[in-house]
XYZ file of C-alpha atoms in Angstrom:
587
model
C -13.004 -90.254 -12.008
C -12.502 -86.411 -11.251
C -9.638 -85.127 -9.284
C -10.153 -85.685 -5.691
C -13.243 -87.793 -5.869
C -12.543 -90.930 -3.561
C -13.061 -94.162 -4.996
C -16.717 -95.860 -4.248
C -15.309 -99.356 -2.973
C -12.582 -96.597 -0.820
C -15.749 -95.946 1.449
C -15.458 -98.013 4.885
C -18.392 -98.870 7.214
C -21.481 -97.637 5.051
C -22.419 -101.487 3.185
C -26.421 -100.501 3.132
C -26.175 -97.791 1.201
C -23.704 -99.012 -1.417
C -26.043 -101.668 -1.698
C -29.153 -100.000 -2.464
C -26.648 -97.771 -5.183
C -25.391 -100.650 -6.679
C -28.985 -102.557 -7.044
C -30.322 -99.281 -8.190
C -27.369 -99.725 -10.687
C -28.197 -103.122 -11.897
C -31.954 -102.414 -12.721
C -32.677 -98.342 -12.993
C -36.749 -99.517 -12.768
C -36.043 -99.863 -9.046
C -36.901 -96.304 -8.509
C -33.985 -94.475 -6.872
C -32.608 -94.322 -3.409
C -32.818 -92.108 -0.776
C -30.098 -91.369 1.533
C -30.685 -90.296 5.145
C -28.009 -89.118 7.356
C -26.202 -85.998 8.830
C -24.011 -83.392 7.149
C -20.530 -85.504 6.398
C -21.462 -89.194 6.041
C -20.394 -89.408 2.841
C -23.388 -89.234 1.155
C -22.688 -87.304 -1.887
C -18.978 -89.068 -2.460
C -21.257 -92.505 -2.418
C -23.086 -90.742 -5.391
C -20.222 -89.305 -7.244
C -18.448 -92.282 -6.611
C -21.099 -94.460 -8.125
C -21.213 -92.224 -11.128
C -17.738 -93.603 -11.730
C -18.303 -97.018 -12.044
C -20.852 -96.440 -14.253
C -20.196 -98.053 -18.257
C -18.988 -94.988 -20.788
C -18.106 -92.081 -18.559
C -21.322 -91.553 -17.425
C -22.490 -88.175 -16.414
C -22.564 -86.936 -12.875
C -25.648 -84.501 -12.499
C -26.092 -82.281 -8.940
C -28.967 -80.219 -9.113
C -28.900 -77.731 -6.418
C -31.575 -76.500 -4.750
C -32.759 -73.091 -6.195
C -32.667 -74.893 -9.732
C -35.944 -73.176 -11.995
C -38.067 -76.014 -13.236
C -36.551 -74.834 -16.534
C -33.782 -75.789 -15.666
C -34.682 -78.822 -14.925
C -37.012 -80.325 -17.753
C -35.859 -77.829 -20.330
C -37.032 -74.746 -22.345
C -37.033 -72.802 -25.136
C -34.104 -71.777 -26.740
C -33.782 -68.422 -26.507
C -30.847 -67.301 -28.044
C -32.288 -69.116 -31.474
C -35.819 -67.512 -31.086
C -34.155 -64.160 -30.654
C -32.054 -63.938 -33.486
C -33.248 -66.418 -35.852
C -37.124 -66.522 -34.927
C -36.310 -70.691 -34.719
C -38.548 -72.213 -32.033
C -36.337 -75.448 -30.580
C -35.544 -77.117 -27.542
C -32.891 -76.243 -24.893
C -32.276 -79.186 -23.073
C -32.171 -79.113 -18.957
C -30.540 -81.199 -16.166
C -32.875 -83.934 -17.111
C -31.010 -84.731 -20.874
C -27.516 -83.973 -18.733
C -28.514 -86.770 -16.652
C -29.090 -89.400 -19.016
C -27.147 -92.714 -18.424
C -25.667 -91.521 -15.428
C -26.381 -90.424 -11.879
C -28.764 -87.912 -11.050
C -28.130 -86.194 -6.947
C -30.019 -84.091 -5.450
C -28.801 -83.265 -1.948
C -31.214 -81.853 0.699
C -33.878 -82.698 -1.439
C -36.185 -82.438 1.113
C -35.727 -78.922 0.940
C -36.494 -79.005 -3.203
C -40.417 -77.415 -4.134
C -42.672 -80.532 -4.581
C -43.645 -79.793 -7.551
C -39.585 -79.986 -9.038
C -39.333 -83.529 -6.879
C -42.968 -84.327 -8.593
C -41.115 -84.431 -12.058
C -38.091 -85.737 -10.971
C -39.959 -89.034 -9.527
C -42.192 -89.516 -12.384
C -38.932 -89.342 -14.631
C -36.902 -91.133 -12.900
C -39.793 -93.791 -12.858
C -40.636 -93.717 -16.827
C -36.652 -92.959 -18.475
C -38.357 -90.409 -20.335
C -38.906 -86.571 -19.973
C -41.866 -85.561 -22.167
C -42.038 -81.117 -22.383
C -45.052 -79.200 -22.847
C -44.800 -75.797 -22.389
C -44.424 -72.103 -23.568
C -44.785 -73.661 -27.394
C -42.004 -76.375 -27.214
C -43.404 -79.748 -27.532
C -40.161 -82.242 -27.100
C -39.564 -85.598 -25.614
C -36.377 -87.461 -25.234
C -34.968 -90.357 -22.957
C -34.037 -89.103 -19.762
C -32.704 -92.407 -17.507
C -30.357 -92.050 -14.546
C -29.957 -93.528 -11.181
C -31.747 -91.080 -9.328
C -30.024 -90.382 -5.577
C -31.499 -87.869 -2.875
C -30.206 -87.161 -0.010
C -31.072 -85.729 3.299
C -30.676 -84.373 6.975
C -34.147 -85.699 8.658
C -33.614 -83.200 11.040
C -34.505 -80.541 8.457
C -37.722 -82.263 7.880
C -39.187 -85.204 6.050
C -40.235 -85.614 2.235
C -44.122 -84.957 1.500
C -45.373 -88.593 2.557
C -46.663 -89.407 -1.173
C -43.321 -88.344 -2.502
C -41.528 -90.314 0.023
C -43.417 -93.650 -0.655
C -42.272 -93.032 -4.677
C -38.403 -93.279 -3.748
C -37.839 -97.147 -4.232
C -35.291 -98.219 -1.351
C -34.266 -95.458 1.901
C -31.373 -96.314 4.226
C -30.135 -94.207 6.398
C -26.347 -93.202 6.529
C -24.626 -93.173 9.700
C -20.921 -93.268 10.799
C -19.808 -96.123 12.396
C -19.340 -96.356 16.204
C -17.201 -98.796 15.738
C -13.427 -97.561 16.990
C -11.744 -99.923 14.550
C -13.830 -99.017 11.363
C -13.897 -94.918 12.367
C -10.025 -94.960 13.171
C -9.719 -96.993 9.521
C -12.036 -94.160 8.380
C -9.802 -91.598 9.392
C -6.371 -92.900 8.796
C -7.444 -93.840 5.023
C -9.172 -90.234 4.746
C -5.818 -88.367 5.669
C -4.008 -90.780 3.497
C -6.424 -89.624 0.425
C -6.225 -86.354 0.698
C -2.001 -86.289 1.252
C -2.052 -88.273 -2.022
C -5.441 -88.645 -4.153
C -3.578 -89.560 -7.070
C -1.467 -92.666 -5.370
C -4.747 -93.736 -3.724
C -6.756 -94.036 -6.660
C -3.812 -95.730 -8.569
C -3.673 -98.098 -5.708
C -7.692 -98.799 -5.807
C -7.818 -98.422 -9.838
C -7.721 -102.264 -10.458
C -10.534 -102.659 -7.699
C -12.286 -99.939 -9.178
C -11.828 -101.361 -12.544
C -13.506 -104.909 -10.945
C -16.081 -103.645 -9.808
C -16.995 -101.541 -13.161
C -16.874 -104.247 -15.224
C -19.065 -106.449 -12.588
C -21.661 -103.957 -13.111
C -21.843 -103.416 -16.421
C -22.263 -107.387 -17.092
C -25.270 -107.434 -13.990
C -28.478 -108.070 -15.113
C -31.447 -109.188 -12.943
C -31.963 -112.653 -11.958
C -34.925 -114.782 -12.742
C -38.171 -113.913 -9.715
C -39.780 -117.605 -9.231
C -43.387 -117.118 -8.755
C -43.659 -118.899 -5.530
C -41.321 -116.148 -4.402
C -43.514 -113.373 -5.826
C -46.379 -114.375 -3.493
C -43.934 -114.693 -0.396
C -43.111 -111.155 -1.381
C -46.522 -110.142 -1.455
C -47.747 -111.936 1.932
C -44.827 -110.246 3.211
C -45.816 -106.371 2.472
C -49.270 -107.193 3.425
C -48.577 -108.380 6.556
C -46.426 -105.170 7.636
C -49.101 -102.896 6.345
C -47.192 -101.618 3.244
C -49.957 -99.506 1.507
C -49.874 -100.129 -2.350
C -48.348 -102.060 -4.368
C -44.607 -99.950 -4.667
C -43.258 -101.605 -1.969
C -44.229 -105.514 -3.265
C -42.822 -103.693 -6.898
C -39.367 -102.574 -5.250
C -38.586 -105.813 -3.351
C -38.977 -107.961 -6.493
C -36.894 -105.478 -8.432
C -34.745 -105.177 -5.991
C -34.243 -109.352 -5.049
C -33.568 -109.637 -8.348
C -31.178 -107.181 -8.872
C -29.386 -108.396 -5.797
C -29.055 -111.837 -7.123
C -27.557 -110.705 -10.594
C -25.137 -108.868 -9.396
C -24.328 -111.562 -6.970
C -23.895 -114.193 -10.026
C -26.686 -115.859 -9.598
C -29.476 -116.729 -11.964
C -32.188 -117.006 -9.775
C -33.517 -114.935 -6.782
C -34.246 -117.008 -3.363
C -35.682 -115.543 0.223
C -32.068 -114.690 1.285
C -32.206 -111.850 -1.239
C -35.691 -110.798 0.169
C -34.564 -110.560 3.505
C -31.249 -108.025 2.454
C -33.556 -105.827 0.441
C -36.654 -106.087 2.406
C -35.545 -103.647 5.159
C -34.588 -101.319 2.405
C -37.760 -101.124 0.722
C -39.738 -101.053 3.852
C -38.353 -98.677 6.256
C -39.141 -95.839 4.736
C -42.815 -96.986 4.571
C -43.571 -98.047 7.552
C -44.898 -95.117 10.013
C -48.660 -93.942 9.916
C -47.985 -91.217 12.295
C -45.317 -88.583 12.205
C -45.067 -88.966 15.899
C -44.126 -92.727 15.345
C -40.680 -93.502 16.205
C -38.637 -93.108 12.714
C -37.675 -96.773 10.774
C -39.526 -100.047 11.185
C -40.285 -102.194 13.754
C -37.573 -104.803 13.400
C -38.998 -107.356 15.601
C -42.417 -106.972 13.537
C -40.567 -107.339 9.599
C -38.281 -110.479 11.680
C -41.613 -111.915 12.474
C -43.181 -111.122 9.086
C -40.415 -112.756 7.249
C -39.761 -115.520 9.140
C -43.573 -116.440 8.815
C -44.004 -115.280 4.747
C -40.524 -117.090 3.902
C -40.100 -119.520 6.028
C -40.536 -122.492 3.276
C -38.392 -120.090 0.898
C -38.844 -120.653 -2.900
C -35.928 -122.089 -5.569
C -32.227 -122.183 -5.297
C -29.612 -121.889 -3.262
C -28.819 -119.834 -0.490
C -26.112 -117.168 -1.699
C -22.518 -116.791 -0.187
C -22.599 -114.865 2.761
C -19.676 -112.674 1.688
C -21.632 -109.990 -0.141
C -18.861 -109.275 -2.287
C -16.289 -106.796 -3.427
C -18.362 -103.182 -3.594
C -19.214 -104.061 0.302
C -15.888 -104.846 1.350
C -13.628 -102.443 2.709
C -10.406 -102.295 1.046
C -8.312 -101.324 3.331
C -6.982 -98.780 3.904
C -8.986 -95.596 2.269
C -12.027 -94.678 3.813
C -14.700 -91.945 3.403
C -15.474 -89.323 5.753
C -17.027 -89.700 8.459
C -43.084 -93.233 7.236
C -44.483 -91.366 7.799
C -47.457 -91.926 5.667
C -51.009 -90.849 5.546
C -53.360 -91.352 3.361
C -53.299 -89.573 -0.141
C -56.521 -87.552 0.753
C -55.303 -86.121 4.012
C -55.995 -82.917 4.578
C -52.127 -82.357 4.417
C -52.156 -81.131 0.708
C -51.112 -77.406 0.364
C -53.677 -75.677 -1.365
C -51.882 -73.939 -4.889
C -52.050 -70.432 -4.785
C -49.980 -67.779 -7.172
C -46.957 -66.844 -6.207
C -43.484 -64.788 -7.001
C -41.987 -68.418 -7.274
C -43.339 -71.855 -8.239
C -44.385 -73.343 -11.048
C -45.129 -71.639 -14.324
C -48.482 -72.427 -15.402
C -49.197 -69.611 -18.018
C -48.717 -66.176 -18.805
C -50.839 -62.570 -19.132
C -50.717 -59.202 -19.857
C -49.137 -56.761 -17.041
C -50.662 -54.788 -15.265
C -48.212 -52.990 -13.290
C -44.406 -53.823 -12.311
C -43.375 -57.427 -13.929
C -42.018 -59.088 -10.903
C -40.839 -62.794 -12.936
C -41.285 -62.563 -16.526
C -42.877 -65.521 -18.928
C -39.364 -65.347 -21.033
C -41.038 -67.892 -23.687
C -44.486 -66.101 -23.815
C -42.281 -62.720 -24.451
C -39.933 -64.352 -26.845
C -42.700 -65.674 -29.146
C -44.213 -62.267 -29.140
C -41.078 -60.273 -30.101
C -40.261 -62.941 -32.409
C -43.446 -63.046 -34.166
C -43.270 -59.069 -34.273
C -39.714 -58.864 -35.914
C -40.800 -61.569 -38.468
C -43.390 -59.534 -39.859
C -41.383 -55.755 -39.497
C -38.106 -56.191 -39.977
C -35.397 -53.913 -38.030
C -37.158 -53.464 -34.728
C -36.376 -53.634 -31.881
C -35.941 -57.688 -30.792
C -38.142 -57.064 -27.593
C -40.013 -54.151 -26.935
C -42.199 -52.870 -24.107
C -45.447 -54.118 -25.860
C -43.730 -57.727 -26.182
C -43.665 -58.673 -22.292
C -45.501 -60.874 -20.812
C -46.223 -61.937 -17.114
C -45.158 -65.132 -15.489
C -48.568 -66.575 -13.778
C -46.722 -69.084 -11.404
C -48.530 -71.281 -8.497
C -46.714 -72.202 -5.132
C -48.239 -74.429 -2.660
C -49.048 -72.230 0.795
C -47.458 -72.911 3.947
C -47.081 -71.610 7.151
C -44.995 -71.360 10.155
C -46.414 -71.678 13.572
C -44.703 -70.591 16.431
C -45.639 -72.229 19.528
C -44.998 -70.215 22.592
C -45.461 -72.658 25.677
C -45.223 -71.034 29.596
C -43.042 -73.307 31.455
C -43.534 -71.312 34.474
C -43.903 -72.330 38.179
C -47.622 -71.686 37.511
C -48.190 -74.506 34.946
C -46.777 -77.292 37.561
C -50.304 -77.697 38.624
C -51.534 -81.249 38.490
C -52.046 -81.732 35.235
C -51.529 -78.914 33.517
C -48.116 -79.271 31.705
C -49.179 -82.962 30.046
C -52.374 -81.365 28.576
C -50.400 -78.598 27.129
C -47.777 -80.977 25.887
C -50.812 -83.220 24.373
C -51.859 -80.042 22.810
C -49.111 -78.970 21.272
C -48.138 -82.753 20.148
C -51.575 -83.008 18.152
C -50.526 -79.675 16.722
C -47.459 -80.704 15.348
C -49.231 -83.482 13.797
C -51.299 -81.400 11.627
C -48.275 -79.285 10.683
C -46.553 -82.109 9.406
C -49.792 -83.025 7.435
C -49.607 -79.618 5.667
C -46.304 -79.447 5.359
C -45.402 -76.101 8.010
C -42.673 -75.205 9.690
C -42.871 -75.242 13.415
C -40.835 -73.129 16.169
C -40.824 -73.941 19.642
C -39.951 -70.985 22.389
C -40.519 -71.741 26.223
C -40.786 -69.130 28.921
C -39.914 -69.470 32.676
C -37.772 -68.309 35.405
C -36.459 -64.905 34.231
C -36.303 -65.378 30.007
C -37.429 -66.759 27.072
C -35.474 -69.696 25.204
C -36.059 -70.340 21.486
C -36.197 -74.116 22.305
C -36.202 -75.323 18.081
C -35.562 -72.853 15.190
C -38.042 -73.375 12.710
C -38.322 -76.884 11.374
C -39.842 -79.363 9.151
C -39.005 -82.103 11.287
C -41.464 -82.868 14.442
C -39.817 -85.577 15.520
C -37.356 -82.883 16.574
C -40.165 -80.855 17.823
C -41.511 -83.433 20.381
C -37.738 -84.504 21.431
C -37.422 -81.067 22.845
C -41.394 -80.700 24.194
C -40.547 -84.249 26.225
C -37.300 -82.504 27.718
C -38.843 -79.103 28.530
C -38.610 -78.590 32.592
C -41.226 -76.319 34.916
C -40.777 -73.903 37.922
C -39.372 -70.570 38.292
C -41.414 -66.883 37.591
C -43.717 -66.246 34.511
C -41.871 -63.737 32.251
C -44.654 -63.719 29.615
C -43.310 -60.529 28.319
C -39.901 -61.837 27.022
C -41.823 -65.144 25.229
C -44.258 -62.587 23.487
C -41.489 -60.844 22.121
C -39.399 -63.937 21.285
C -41.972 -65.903 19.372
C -42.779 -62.520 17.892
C -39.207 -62.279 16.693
C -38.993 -66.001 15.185
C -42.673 -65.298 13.579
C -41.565 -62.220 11.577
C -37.887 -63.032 10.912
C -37.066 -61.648 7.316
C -36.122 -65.114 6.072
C -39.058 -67.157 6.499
C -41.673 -64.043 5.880
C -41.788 -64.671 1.809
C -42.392 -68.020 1.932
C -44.466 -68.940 5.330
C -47.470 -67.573 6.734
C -47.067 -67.032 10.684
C -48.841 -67.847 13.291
C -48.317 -67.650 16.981
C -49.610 -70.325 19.547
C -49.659 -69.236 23.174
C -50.219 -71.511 25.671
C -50.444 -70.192 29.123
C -52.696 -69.034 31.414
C -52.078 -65.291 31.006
C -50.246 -64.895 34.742
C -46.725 -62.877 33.980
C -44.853 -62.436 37.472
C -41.201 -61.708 35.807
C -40.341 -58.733 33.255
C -37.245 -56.420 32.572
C -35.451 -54.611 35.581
C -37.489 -51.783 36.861
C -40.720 -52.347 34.958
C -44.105 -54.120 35.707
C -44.565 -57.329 34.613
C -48.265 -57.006 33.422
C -47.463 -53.739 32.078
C -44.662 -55.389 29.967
C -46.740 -58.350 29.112
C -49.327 -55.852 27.859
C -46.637 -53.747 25.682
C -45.709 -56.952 24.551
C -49.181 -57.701 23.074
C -49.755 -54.362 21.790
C -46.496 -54.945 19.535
C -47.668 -58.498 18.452
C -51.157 -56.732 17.738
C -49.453 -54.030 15.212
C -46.984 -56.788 13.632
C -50.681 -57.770 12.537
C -49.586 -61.835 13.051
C -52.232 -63.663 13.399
C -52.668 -65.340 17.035
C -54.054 -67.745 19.209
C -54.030 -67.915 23.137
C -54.697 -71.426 24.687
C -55.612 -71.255 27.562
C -54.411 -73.578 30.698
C -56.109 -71.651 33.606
C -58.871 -74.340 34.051
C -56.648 -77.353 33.374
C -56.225 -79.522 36.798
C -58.050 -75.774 39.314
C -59.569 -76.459 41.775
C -63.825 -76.643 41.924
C -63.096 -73.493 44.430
C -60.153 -71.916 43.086
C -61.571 -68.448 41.092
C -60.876 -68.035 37.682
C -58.684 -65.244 37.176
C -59.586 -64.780 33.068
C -56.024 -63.511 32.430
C -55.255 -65.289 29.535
C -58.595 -64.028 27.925
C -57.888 -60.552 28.909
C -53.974 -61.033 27.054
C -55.954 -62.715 23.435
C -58.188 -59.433 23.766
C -55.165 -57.181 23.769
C -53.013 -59.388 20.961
C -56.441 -59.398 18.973
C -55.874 -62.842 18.864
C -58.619 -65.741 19.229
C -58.745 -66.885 22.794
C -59.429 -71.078 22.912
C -59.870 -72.664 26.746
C -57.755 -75.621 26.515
C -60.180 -77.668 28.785
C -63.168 -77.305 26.282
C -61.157 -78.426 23.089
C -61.169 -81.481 21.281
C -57.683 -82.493 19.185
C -59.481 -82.126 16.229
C -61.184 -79.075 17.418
C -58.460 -77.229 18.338
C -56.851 -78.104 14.939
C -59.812 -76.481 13.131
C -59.508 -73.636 15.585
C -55.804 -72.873 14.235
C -55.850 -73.759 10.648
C -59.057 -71.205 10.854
C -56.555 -68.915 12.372
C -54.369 -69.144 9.010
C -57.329 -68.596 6.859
């Protein structure tokens, strides 16, 4: 164990998600576990500290976030091809990995394409290479562990299905279990080395009761229960049927027992399920726990072999006192969620050509070869010339990040009006979770603009704040111009996300800064968003819940015309229309 790592059986109040470690443990063909939670729930230490129980000092592997899919799966060996013209294999965090634990936090954040290889690893034990003229395979098989902030935004729904159990990691509200928490937290870090002397029998335990686990026997009756089971909740596919076997079993080895029964199915059920179970990202998050009750009850309610199992679920989910740690979506497959590849600065590599200007990322192995090949056959020249390099060709998936500027004026308290611009912008936050954008939420009323959600994968986020935003007060359409305009264009996103701003008004402004017009400065304001040259659409309200003999005042038409933005009436849009109208927008 390294030096200030707190013990895995040390962690109080978190028994679900040493569980699904320890099963993932017991039988690696499981599939990994993902672990949801907030910054500080002892996520990683649950990781590390699993690493440590682990037989022959296994390997503890984090891969961060910017990691190169080189260094991930390997490359060539440079150094070699350089000075001895030897074309070999430089192994990546994939051969680090091997026969330990393999973490990857935020990996919601990670490129799908890196989280692609890391599933389909994880899921075979072995990492075949192909590329830049190294053909290599070698045994790559580690507990894979992900973790996550859901309010950052969800895995891609196809990755998401692939992780084999998700729990999600909260602190306990508890007083007794946090104040345990705290006091054995404080008493680690005083004295890590007295701790971990104290716990190092414990620890000890529980390594050896690991490394003699092996999966129990699945009866066949209990196969089909399993089965009945995942079809009657909906579970698309066969993974989840796969991962609750696996998983039963698993739980019933390391439990001592040589054959599975329903008990186990109903511990490990939740775990493979939850993650699986929403159709619609604007589906409350988890599953329906009166539903899976009901669909076990009926499915295993004549059970299948054995005994029940003890209900104490033994040592790695007790808490030894006192040490403590700190504190589906799913759609189908051919959704039109998938990000169309397109090249990029950054991705993944996918060949290599001449240059025809600047070399912005350079095909190192393409360039190596060259040189290489070059020195061989004229001794004493340069290693790598100008004539040697070669261009990286690299795809990225597109995205895009629409900013969705909603009036929350006095004006749109008409009957009426508010809900269908809420039921607008919830269908649009559907489709951005189906491709995968960012979304930003700004609202302006009374005297200012408020940037309501920083952009986010996470809609669930998005709608939480829609449902709480209030009406009244002036129109100051000026200031939510030149807000949104502001989160649109910000230097971080621009590299990476297309913008696009999403009005939704009906073009009145009432409010601006002290001294000048408000139409005037709602104009200005559009004239700037027009020469940013972000693309734009204005939905508009006005018709929404007026009267048959109220005029139309054709404001919000006259504001698209000056943005140079496409101008959509709210009242003559379908959901599906107005999603065509914006992803048009993007191109």
């Amino acid at each position: 164990m390294s030096e200030g790592q707190l013990p895995f059986s040390a962690v109080v109040g978190l028994d679900e998600p040493k569980l699904a470690l320890v099963l993932n443990a017991v039988d690696r063909g499981i599939g990994g576990v993902l672990l949801r939670g907030q910054k500080g729930s002892a996520k990683s230490t649950l990781a590390r500290g699993l690493a440590a129980l682990l037989p022959g000092q296994a390997p503890f592997v984090e891969l961060p976030i910017g990691a190169t899919e080189d260094r991930l799966v390997g490359t060539l060996d440079l150094a070699a091809a350089l000075t001895g013209g030897e074309y070999r294999f430089a192994p990546g965090l994939l051969a680090a990995a091997d026969g330990g634990v393999l973490y990857i936090d935020e990996i919601n954040l990670l490129p799908d394409h890196l989280v692609d290889v890391l599933l389909d690893v994880a899921a075979s034990g072995i990492n075949r290479v192909e590329r830049e003229g190294i053909s290599h395979v070698h045994s790559s098989r580690f507990v894979l562990i992900g973790s996550m902030n859901p309010e950052e935004g969800d895995l891609r729904p196809q990755l998401l299905d692939r992780f084999g159990l998700a729990v999600d990691v909260r602190a306990s509200l508890d007083p007794a279990t946090r104040a345990a928490a705290v006091r054995g937290r404080l008493a680690f870090d005083a004295d890590p080395e007295g701790v971990a002397t104290t716990l190092a029998d414990g620890e000890a335990e529980l390594a050896g009761r690991l490394a003699r686990a092996r999966p129990a026997v699945l009866p066949d009756e209990m196969v089909e229960a399993i089965v009945a089971l995942c079809s009657a909740v909906g579970a698309e596919g066969l993974r989840a049927d796969l991962t609750i076997c696996r998983a039963a079993a698993a739980l019933a080895g390391w439990e001592g027992r040589s054959t599975a029964t329903e008990t186990d199915v109903r511990r490990v059920a939740p775990l493979a399920l939850a993650h699986r179970a929403r159709r619609d990202p604007l589906e409350p998050a988890g599953l329906d726990q009166e539903r899976l009750a009901q669909a076990l009850d009926e499915h295993l309610s004549e059970g299948a072999g054995g005994e029940r199992p003890p209900a104490d679920p033994g040592p790695a989910m007790r808490p030894p006192a006192p040490v403590a740690g700190p504190a589906d979506r799913r759609h189908s497959p051919n959704a039109a969620g998938r990000r169309v590849p397109s090249e990029a600065p950054r991705g993944r590599l996918v060949g290599d050509r001449a240059p025809d200007g600047p070399i912005g990322s350079v095909a190192v192995g393409a360039t190596v070869r060259r040189a290489a090949a070059r020195v061989s056959a004229a001794p004493g020249q340069p290693r790598v010339g100008p004539e040697d390099l070669r261009q990286a060709v690299r795809v990225q998936r597109t995205a895009s990040l629409i900013v969705l500027a909603v009036d929350a004026s006095g004006s749109m308290g008409a009957p009426q009006r508010m809900e269908a611009a809420k039921g607008a912008v919830l269908g649009l936050l559907t489709d951005a979770y189906q491709h995968r954008d960012l979304v930003a939420l700004v609202a302006f009323g009374g005297d200012d603009a408020t940037v309501l959600l920083r952009p986010t994968g996470s809609v669930e986020v998005a709608q939480a704040r829609l449902a709480q935003l209030p009406t009244g007060g002036r129109t100051p359409l000026a200031a939510g111009l030149s807000t949104a305009l502001a989160v649109a264009t910000a230097p971080v996103r621009a590299a990476t996300h297309r913008p696009l701003l999403v009005v939704i008004t009906d073009g009145r402004a009432t409010a601006g800064p002290p001294g000048v017009d408000p139409l005037e400065a709602a104009s200005a304001a559009a004239d700037e968003a027009r020469r940013a040259g972000v693309e734009a659409v204005v939905i508009d309200v006005e018709d929404t819940g007026r009267s048959a003999g109220q005029p139309a005042l054709g404001l919000a038409r006259e504001l698209a015309a000056r943005m140079g933005a496409r101008h959509l009436r709210l009242s003559d849009l379908t959901p599906a229309a107005l999603q065509l109208s914006v992803r048009t927008a993007l191109g």
